[in-house]
Amino acid sequence: MDMKTDSLLHDKDTNIVFFSPWLKDKKEGHPEFYQFLKNLLNEMGIEFKELKSTNDYWARGYMPIQLGENEFLKFCDL
């Protein structure tokens, strides 16, 4: 499937950040960084949510890419 967009949406223009709950895990994650990042995002008024049922704290391989305010592109393995 070909997909075209007339404009590129930069990180500064996205409206939400997603985290894996593994990031806050005391044994396997980085809880101090997780709390620091949550506080920073709150101070900046940036919304964030936790993903459910992730295999680790790296979400880049399966998260959709935000193309517009409420428009996302998700890649699927074939």
mmCIF file of N, CA and C in Angstrom:
data_model
loop_
_atom_site.group_PDB
_atom_site.id
_atom_site.type_symbol
_atom_site.label_atom_id
_atom_site.label_comp_id
_atom_site.label_asym_id
_atom_site.label_seq_id
_atom_site.Cartn_x
_atom_site.Cartn_y
_atom_site.Cartn_z
ATOM 1 N N MET A 1 0.837 -1.171 0.000
ATOM 2 C CA MET A 1 0.000 0.000 0.000
ATOM 3 C C MET A 1 0.888 1.242 0.000
ATOM 4 N N ASP A 2 0.676 2.140 -0.952
ATOM 5 C CA ASP A 2 1.376 3.429 -0.984
ATOM 6 C C ASP A 2 0.611 4.430 -0.156
ATOM 7 N N MET A 3 1.345 5.279 0.532
ATOM 8 C CA MET A 3 0.705 6.308 1.331
ATOM 9 C C MET A 3 1.465 7.598 1.144
ATOM 10 N N LYS A 4 0.758 8.668 0.878
ATOM 11 C CA LYS A 4 1.374 9.970 0.698
ATOM 12 C C LYS A 4 0.767 10.954 1.668
ATOM 13 N N THR A 5 1.580 11.878 2.099
ATOM 14 C CA THR A 5 1.088 12.975 2.909
ATOM 15 C C THR A 5 1.719 14.256 2.391
ATOM 16 N N ASP A 6 0.955 15.326 2.402
ATOM 17 C CA ASP A 6 1.457 16.598 1.898
ATOM 18 C C ASP A 6 2.341 17.319 2.906
ATOM 19 N N SER A 7 2.227 16.942 4.162
ATOM 20 C CA SER A 7 3.053 17.603 5.168
ATOM 21 C C SER A 7 3.549 16.589 6.179
ATOM 22 N N LEU A 8 4.683 16.876 6.747
ATOM 23 C CA LEU A 8 5.277 16.024 7.759
ATOM 24 C C LEU A 8 4.882 16.555 9.124
ATOM 25 N N LEU A 9 4.421 15.682 9.998
ATOM 26 C CA LEU A 9 4.054 16.074 11.351
ATOM 27 C C LEU A 9 5.269 15.881 12.241
ATOM 28 N N HIS A 10 5.763 16.959 12.814
ATOM 29 C CA HIS A 10 6.944 16.906 13.675
ATOM 30 C C HIS A 10 6.549 16.535 15.098
ATOM 31 N N ASP A 11 7.507 16.050 15.850
ATOM 32 C CA ASP A 11 7.257 15.654 17.241
ATOM 33 C C ASP A 11 6.587 16.759 18.040
ATOM 34 N N LYS A 12 6.975 17.988 17.809
ATOM 35 C CA LYS A 12 6.420 19.112 18.572
ATOM 36 C C LYS A 12 4.933 19.321 18.294
ATOM 37 N N ASP A 13 4.432 18.738 17.216
ATOM 38 C CA ASP A 13 3.037 18.916 16.838
ATOM 39 C C ASP A 13 2.146 17.740 17.234
ATOM 40 N N THR A 14 2.721 16.697 17.813
ATOM 41 C CA THR A 14 1.903 15.560 18.225
ATOM 42 C C THR A 14 1.209 15.882 19.537
ATOM 43 N N ASN A 15 0.144 15.138 19.855
ATOM 44 C CA ASN A 15 -0.655 15.525 21.016
ATOM 45 C C ASN A 15 -0.685 14.501 22.144
ATOM 46 N N ILE A 16 0.120 13.450 22.060
ATOM 47 C CA ILE A 16 0.151 12.466 23.149
ATOM 48 C C ILE A 16 1.447 11.653 23.072
ATOM 49 N N VAL A 17 1.908 11.208 24.235
ATOM 50 C CA VAL A 17 3.094 10.359 24.335
ATOM 51 C C VAL A 17 2.664 9.062 25.019
ATOM 52 N N PHE A 18 3.110 7.923 24.491
ATOM 53 C CA PHE A 18 2.782 6.621 25.078
ATOM 54 C C PHE A 18 4.032 5.992 25.680
ATOM 55 N N PHE A 19 3.859 5.332 26.836
ATOM 56 C CA PHE A 19 4.941 4.623 27.508
ATOM 57 C C PHE A 19 4.537 3.184 27.745
ATOM 58 N N SER A 20 5.532 2.325 27.770
ATOM 59 C CA SER A 20 5.322 0.970 28.258
ATOM 60 C C SER A 20 5.400 1.004 29.776
ATOM 61 N N PRO A 21 4.540 0.272 30.481
ATOM 62 C CA PRO A 21 4.633 0.225 31.939
ATOM 63 C C PRO A 21 5.954 -0.383 32.422
ATOM 64 N N TRP A 22 6.666 -1.080 31.538
ATOM 65 C CA TRP A 22 7.963 -1.643 31.908
ATOM 66 C C TRP A 22 8.956 -0.547 32.291
ATOM 67 N N LEU A 23 8.784 0.641 31.749
ATOM 68 C CA LEU A 23 9.715 1.720 32.034
ATOM 69 C C LEU A 23 9.745 2.055 33.523
ATOM 70 N N LYS A 24 8.623 1.890 34.201
ATOM 71 C CA LYS A 24 8.572 2.205 35.631
ATOM 72 C C LYS A 24 8.854 0.992 36.523
ATOM 73 N N ASP A 25 9.067 -0.172 35.919
ATOM 74 C CA ASP A 25 9.318 -1.385 36.683
ATOM 75 C C ASP A 25 10.603 -1.253 37.501
ATOM 76 N N LYS A 26 10.513 -1.537 38.801
ATOM 77 C CA LYS A 26 11.661 -1.358 39.702
ATOM 78 C C LYS A 26 12.799 -2.335 39.420
ATOM 79 N N LYS A 27 12.470 -3.490 38.879
ATOM 80 C CA LYS A 27 13.503 -4.505 38.647
ATOM 81 C C LYS A 27 14.092 -4.414 37.236
ATOM 82 N N GLU A 28 13.253 -4.275 36.230
ATOM 83 C CA GLU A 28 13.698 -4.317 34.836
ATOM 84 C C GLU A 28 13.753 -2.948 34.149
ATOM 85 N N GLY A 29 13.109 -1.956 34.725
ATOM 86 C CA GLY A 29 12.972 -0.669 34.044
ATOM 87 C C GLY A 29 13.844 0.430 34.611
ATOM 88 N N HIS A 30 13.346 1.642 34.494
ATOM 89 C CA HIS A 30 14.053 2.845 34.932
ATOM 90 C C HIS A 30 13.053 3.759 35.641
ATOM 91 N N PRO A 31 12.627 3.380 36.856
ATOM 92 C CA PRO A 31 11.551 4.116 37.530
ATOM 93 C C PRO A 31 11.869 5.579 37.827
ATOM 94 N N GLU A 32 13.129 5.905 38.117
ATOM 95 C CA GLU A 32 13.464 7.301 38.402
ATOM 96 C C GLU A 32 13.298 8.153 37.149
ATOM 97 N N PHE A 33 13.770 7.633 36.018
ATOM 98 C CA PHE A 33 13.613 8.356 34.759
ATOM 99 C C PHE A 33 12.133 8.479 34.385
ATOM 100 N N TYR A 34 11.383 7.401 34.590
ATOM 101 C CA TYR A 34 9.953 7.408 34.292
ATOM 102 C C TYR A 34 9.248 8.521 35.065
ATOM 103 N N GLN A 35 9.532 8.642 36.352
ATOM 104 C CA GLN A 35 8.904 9.670 37.174
ATOM 105 C C GLN A 35 9.346 11.066 36.737
ATOM 106 N N PHE A 36 10.628 11.231 36.440
ATOM 107 C CA PHE A 36 11.146 12.510 35.959
ATOM 108 C C PHE A 36 10.431 12.921 34.667
ATOM 109 N N LEU A 37 10.310 11.977 33.737
ATOM 110 C CA LEU A 37 9.675 12.267 32.454
ATOM 111 C C LEU A 37 8.196 12.593 32.614
ATOM 112 N N LYS A 38 7.498 11.833 33.468
ATOM 113 C CA LYS A 38 6.087 12.127 33.739
ATOM 114 C C LYS A 38 5.918 13.539 34.306
ATOM 115 N N ASN A 39 6.762 13.906 35.266
ATOM 116 C CA ASN A 39 6.688 15.244 35.861
ATOM 117 C C ASN A 39 6.950 16.324 34.822
ATOM 118 N N LEU A 40 7.947 16.102 33.982
ATOM 119 C CA LEU A 40 8.282 17.070 32.938
ATOM 120 C C LEU A 40 7.124 17.244 31.953
ATOM 121 N N LEU A 41 6.541 16.136 31.510
ATOM 122 C CA LEU A 41 5.412 16.212 30.583
ATOM 123 C C LEU A 41 4.212 16.906 31.224
ATOM 124 N N ASN A 42 3.957 16.618 32.502
ATOM 125 C CA ASN A 42 2.874 17.311 33.216
ATOM 126 C C ASN A 42 3.110 18.816 33.253
ATOM 127 N N GLU A 43 4.337 19.219 33.583
ATOM 128 C CA GLU A 43 4.673 20.644 33.637
ATOM 129 C C GLU A 43 4.476 21.330 32.291
ATOM 130 N N MET A 44 4.727 20.588 31.207
ATOM 131 C CA MET A 44 4.614 21.149 29.868
ATOM 132 C C MET A 44 3.200 21.014 29.296
ATOM 133 N N GLY A 45 2.317 20.351 30.031
ATOM 134 C CA GLY A 45 0.947 20.173 29.558
ATOM 135 C C GLY A 45 0.817 19.163 28.436
ATOM 136 N N ILE A 46 1.726 18.195 28.389
ATOM 137 C CA ILE A 46 1.701 17.159 27.349
ATOM 138 C C ILE A 46 1.055 15.904 27.925
ATOM 139 N N GLU A 47 0.021 15.413 27.254
ATOM 140 C CA GLU A 47 -0.695 14.220 27.708
ATOM 141 C C GLU A 47 0.146 12.969 27.459
ATOM 142 N N PHE A 48 0.063 12.018 28.371
ATOM 143 C CA PHE A 48 0.743 10.739 28.185
ATOM 144 C C PHE A 48 -0.143 9.625 28.718
ATOM 145 N N LYS A 49 0.058 8.440 28.168
ATOM 146 C CA LYS A 49 -0.692 7.260 28.588
ATOM 147 C C LYS A 49 0.238 6.063 28.610
ATOM 148 N N GLU A 50 -0.171 5.044 29.364
ATOM 149 C CA GLU A 50 0.568 3.783 29.397
ATOM 150 C C GLU A 50 -0.070 2.778 28.455
ATOM 151 N N LEU A 51 0.769 2.047 27.758
ATOM 152 C CA LEU A 51 0.307 0.943 26.931
ATOM 153 C C LEU A 51 0.056 -0.265 27.821
ATOM 154 N N LYS A 52 -0.716 -1.182 27.368
ATOM 155 C CA LYS A 52 -0.980 -2.401 28.125
ATOM 156 C C LYS A 52 -0.342 -3.595 27.405
ATOM 157 N N SER A 53 0.106 -4.562 28.170
ATOM 158 C CA SER A 53 0.619 -5.840 27.650
ATOM 159 C C SER A 53 1.793 -5.675 26.692
ATOM 160 N N THR A 54 2.777 -4.900 27.071
ATOM 161 C CA THR A 54 3.967 -4.775 26.233
ATOM 162 C C THR A 54 4.992 -5.821 26.651
ATOM 163 N N ASN A 55 5.861 -6.214 25.726
ATOM 164 C CA ASN A 55 6.883 -7.225 26.016
ATOM 165 C C ASN A 55 8.125 -6.635 26.671
ATOM 166 N N ASP A 56 8.365 -5.356 26.471
ATOM 167 C CA ASP A 56 9.469 -4.648 27.096
ATOM 168 C C ASP A 56 9.161 -3.161 27.057
ATOM 169 N N TYR A 57 10.137 -2.325 27.353
ATOM 170 C CA TYR A 57 9.836 -0.894 27.378
ATOM 171 C C TYR A 57 10.105 -0.191 26.065
ATOM 172 N N TRP A 58 10.519 -0.881 25.032
ATOM 173 C CA TRP A 58 10.701 -0.275 23.709
ATOM 174 C C TRP A 58 9.431 -0.465 22.899
ATOM 175 N N ALA A 59 8.769 0.611 22.573
ATOM 176 C CA ALA A 59 7.485 0.538 21.871
ATOM 177 C C ALA A 59 7.589 0.968 20.413
ATOM 178 N N ARG A 60 8.735 1.388 19.966
ATOM 179 C CA ARG A 60 8.849 1.965 18.630
ATOM 180 C C ARG A 60 8.529 0.979 17.503
ATOM 181 N N GLY A 61 8.688 -0.314 17.732
ATOM 182 C CA GLY A 61 8.474 -1.289 16.687
ATOM 183 C C GLY A 61 7.015 -1.536 16.328
ATOM 184 N N TYR A 62 6.091 -1.188 17.210
ATOM 185 C CA TYR A 62 4.688 -1.487 16.940
ATOM 186 C C TYR A 62 3.754 -0.313 17.165
ATOM 187 N N MET A 63 4.262 0.829 17.540
ATOM 188 C CA MET A 63 3.406 2.001 17.760
ATOM 189 C C MET A 63 3.112 2.692 16.438
ATOM 190 N N PRO A 64 1.908 3.201 16.288
ATOM 191 C CA PRO A 64 1.590 3.938 15.063
ATOM 192 C C PRO A 64 2.330 5.271 15.014
ATOM 193 N N ILE A 65 2.472 5.789 13.821
ATOM 194 C CA ILE A 65 3.085 7.100 13.601
ATOM 195 C C ILE A 65 1.959 8.101 13.435
ATOM 196 N N GLN A 66 2.045 9.206 14.151
ATOM 197 C CA GLN A 66 0.988 10.215 14.072
ATOM 198 C C GLN A 66 1.190 11.064 12.819
ATOM 199 N N LEU A 67 0.159 11.078 11.958
ATOM 200 C CA LEU A 67 0.199 11.842 10.714
ATOM 201 C C LEU A 67 -0.538 13.172 10.828
ATOM 202 N N GLY A 68 -1.506 13.235 11.694
ATOM 203 C CA GLY A 68 -2.300 14.437 11.891
ATOM 204 C C GLY A 68 -2.888 14.413 13.278
ATOM 205 N N GLU A 69 -3.728 15.399 13.599
ATOM 206 C CA GLU A 69 -4.257 15.517 14.963
ATOM 207 C C GLU A 69 -4.892 14.225 15.459
ATOM 208 N N ASN A 70 -5.684 13.593 14.629
ATOM 209 C CA ASN A 70 -6.320 12.320 15.001
ATOM 210 C C ASN A 70 -6.143 11.282 13.899
ATOM 211 N N GLU A 71 -4.994 11.311 13.234
ATOM 212 C CA GLU A 71 -4.726 10.420 12.112
ATOM 213 C C GLU A 71 -3.398 9.696 12.365
ATOM 214 N N PHE A 72 -3.440 8.352 12.301
ATOM 215 C CA PHE A 72 -2.268 7.550 12.612
ATOM 216 C C PHE A 72 -2.032 6.506 11.528
ATOM 217 N N LEU A 73 -0.780 6.103 11.386
ATOM 218 C CA LEU A 73 -0.393 5.059 10.456
ATOM 219 C C LEU A 73 0.277 3.956 11.274
ATOM 220 N N LYS A 74 -0.212 2.728 11.126
ATOM 221 C CA LYS A 74 0.362 1.601 11.849
ATOM 222 C C LYS A 74 0.956 0.627 10.851
ATOM 223 N N PHE A 75 2.180 0.205 11.099
ATOM 224 C CA PHE A 75 2.835 -0.779 10.260
ATOM 225 C C PHE A 75 2.513 -2.170 10.774
ATOM 226 N N CYS A 76 2.294 -3.089 9.871
ATOM 227 C CA CYS A 76 1.972 -4.465 10.235
ATOM 228 C C CYS A 76 3.013 -5.398 9.617
ATOM 229 N N ASP A 77 3.459 -6.373 10.370
ATOM 230 C CA ASP A 77 4.351 -7.389 9.836
ATOM 231 C C ASP A 77 3.548 -8.349 8.983
ATOM 232 N N LEU A 78 4.088 -8.698 7.853
ATOM 233 C CA LEU A 78 3.404 -9.641 6.961
ATOM 234 C C LEU A 78 3.998 -11.022 7.064
#
